[in-house]
GROMACS .gro file of C-alpha atoms in nm:
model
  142
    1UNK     CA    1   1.481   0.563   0.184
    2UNK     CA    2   1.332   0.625  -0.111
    3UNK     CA    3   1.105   0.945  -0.119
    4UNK     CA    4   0.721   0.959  -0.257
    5UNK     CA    5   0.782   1.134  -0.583
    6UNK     CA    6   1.086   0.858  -0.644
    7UNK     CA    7   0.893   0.571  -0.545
    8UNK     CA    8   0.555   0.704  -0.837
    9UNK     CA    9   0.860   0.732  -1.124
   10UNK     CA   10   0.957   0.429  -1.052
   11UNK     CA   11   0.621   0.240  -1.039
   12UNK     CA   12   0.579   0.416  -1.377
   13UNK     CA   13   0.688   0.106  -1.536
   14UNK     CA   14   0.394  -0.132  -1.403
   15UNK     CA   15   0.066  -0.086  -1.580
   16UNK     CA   16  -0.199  -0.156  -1.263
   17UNK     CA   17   0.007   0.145  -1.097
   18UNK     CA   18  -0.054   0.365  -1.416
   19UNK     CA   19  -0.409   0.208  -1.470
   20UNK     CA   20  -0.555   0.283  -1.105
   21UNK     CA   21  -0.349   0.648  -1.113
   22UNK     CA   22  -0.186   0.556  -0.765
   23UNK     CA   23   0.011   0.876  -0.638
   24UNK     CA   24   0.233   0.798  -0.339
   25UNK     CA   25   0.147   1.103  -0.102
   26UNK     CA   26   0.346   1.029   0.217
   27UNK     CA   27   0.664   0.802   0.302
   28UNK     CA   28   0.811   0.759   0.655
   29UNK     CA   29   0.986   0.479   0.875
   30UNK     CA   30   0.664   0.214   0.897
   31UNK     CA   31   0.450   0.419   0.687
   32UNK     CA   32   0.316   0.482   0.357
   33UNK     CA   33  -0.011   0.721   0.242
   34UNK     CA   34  -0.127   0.694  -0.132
   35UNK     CA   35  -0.405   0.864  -0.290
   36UNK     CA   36  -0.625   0.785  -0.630
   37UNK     CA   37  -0.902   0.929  -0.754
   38UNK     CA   38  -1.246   0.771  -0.929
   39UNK     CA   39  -1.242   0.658  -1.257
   40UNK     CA   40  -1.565   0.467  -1.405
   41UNK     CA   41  -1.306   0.240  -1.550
   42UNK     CA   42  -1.221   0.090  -1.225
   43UNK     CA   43  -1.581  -0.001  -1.113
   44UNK     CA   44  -1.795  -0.282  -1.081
   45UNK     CA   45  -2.162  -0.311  -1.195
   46UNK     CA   46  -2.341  -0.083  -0.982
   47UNK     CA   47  -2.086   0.239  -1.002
   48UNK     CA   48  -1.868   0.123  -0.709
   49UNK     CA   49  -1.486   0.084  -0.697
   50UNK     CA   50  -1.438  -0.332  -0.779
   51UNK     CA   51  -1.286  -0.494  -0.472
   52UNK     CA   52  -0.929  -0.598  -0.676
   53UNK     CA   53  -0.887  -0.218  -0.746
   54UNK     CA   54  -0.875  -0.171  -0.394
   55UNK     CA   55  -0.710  -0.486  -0.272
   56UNK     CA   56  -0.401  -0.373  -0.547
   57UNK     CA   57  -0.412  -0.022  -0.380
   58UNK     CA   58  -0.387  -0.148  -0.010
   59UNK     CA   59  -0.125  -0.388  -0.152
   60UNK     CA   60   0.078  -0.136  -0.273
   61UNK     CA   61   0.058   0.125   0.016
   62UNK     CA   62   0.130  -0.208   0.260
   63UNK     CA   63   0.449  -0.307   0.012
   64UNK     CA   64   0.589   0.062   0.040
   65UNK     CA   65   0.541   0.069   0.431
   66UNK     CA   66   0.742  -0.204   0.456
   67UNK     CA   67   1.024  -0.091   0.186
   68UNK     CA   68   1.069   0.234   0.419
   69UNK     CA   69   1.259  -0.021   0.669
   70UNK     CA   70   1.634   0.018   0.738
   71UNK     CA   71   1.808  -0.243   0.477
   72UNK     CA   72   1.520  -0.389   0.309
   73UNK     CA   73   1.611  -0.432  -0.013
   74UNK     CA   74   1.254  -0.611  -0.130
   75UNK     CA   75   0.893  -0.724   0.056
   76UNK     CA   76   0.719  -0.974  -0.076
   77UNK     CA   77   0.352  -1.013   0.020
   78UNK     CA   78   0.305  -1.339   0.207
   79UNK     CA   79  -0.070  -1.296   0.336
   80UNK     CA   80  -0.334  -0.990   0.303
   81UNK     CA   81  -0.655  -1.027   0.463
   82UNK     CA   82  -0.964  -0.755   0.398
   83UNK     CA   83  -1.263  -0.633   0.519
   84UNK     CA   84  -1.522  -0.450   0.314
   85UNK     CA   85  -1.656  -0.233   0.555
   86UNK     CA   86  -1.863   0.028   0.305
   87UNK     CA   87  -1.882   0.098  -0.079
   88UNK     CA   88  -1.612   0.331  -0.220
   89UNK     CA   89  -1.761   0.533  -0.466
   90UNK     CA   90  -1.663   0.912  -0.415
   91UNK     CA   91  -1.315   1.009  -0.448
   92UNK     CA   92  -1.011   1.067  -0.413
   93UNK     CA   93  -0.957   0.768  -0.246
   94UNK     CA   94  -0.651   0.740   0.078
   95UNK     CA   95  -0.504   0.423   0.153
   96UNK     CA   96  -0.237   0.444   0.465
   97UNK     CA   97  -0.090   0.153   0.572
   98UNK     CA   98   0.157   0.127   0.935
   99UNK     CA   99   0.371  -0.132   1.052
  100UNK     CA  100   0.265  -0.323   1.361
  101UNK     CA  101   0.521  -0.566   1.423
  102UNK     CA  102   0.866  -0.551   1.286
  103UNK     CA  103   1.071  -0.926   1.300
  104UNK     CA  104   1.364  -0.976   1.141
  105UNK     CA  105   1.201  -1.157   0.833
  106UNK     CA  106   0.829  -1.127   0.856
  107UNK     CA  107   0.673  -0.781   0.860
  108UNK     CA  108   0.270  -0.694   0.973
  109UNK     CA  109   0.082  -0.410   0.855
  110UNK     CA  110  -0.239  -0.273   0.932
  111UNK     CA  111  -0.406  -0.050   0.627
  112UNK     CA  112  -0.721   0.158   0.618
  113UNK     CA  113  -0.877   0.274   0.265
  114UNK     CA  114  -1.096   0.544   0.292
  115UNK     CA  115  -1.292   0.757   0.090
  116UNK     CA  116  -1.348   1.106  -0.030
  117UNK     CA  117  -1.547   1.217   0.248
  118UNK     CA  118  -1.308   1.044   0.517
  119UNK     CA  119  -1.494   0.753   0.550
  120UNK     CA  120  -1.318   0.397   0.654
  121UNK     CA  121  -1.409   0.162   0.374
  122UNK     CA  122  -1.165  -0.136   0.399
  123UNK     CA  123  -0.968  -0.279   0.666
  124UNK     CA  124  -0.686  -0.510   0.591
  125UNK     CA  125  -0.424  -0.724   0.794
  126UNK     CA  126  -0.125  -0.827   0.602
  127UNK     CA  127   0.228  -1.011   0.633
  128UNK     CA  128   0.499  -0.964   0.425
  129UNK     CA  129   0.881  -1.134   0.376
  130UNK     CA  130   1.159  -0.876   0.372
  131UNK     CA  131   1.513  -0.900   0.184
  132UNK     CA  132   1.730  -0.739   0.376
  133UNK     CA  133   2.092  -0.590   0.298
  134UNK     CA  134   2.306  -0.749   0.588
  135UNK     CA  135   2.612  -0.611   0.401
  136UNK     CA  136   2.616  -0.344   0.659
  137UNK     CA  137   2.660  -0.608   0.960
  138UNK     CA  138   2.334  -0.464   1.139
  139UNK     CA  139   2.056  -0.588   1.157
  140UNK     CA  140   1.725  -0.643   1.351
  141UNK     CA  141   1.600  -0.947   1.600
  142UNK     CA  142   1.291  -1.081   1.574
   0.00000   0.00000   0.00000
């Protein structure tokens, strides 16, 4: 598995990663914590972080939960559903994401985006399709 500090040099190469300032914190077997900090640049009118900014971040932290898997090779999101629950405006900004149901192809994650003061300011639900390195001979039922 592929540590924090590995998994930002890597991620380097995409500019949303670079643009947001997403900083993996915290990777573990069905778990991944990020961390990013306000910029005006990534608001909407009225000084709050725009909704994409933090779909892309609970995208990400959901993607790396799910690459933390024994033999998954690539995840590919499939469906991500989320909740608003309260305006993200004071930073730095956590996003954790945990793995709820582990089949053999599909993957569910629950991830929680919360603010500077600890707050819970998104919910989301998502699904993702892993690729999975079978040359090993093990692998997991559904």
């Amino acid at each position: 598995m592929l540590s924090a500090s590995e998994v930002n040099e890597m991620l380097k190469q995409e500019e949303i990663f670079n643009f947001i300032g997403i900083k993996f914190e915290k990777l573990e077997r069905g778990y991944a914590r990020l961390k990013f900090n306000f910029n005006e640049k990534l608001t909407r009118i009225g000084g709050i972080l725009h909704g994409g900014i933090i779909f892309s971040a609970v995208d990400y932290a959901g993607s790396y939960a799910v690459r933390t898997l024994e033999n998954v090779k690539d995840g590919v999101t499939v469906e991500l559903k989320i909740n608003f629950l309260k305006p993200m405006k004071d930073g730095p900004f956590i996003v954790e994401a945990r793995i709820i149901s582990e089949g053999k192809r599909l993957i569910v994650v629950d991830i929680s985006a919360y603010d500077g003061n600890g707050n819970l300011c998104a919910k989301a639900l998502g699904t993702w399709v892993v690729y999975r390195d079978t040359s090993s001979g093990t692998q997991l039922s559904s």
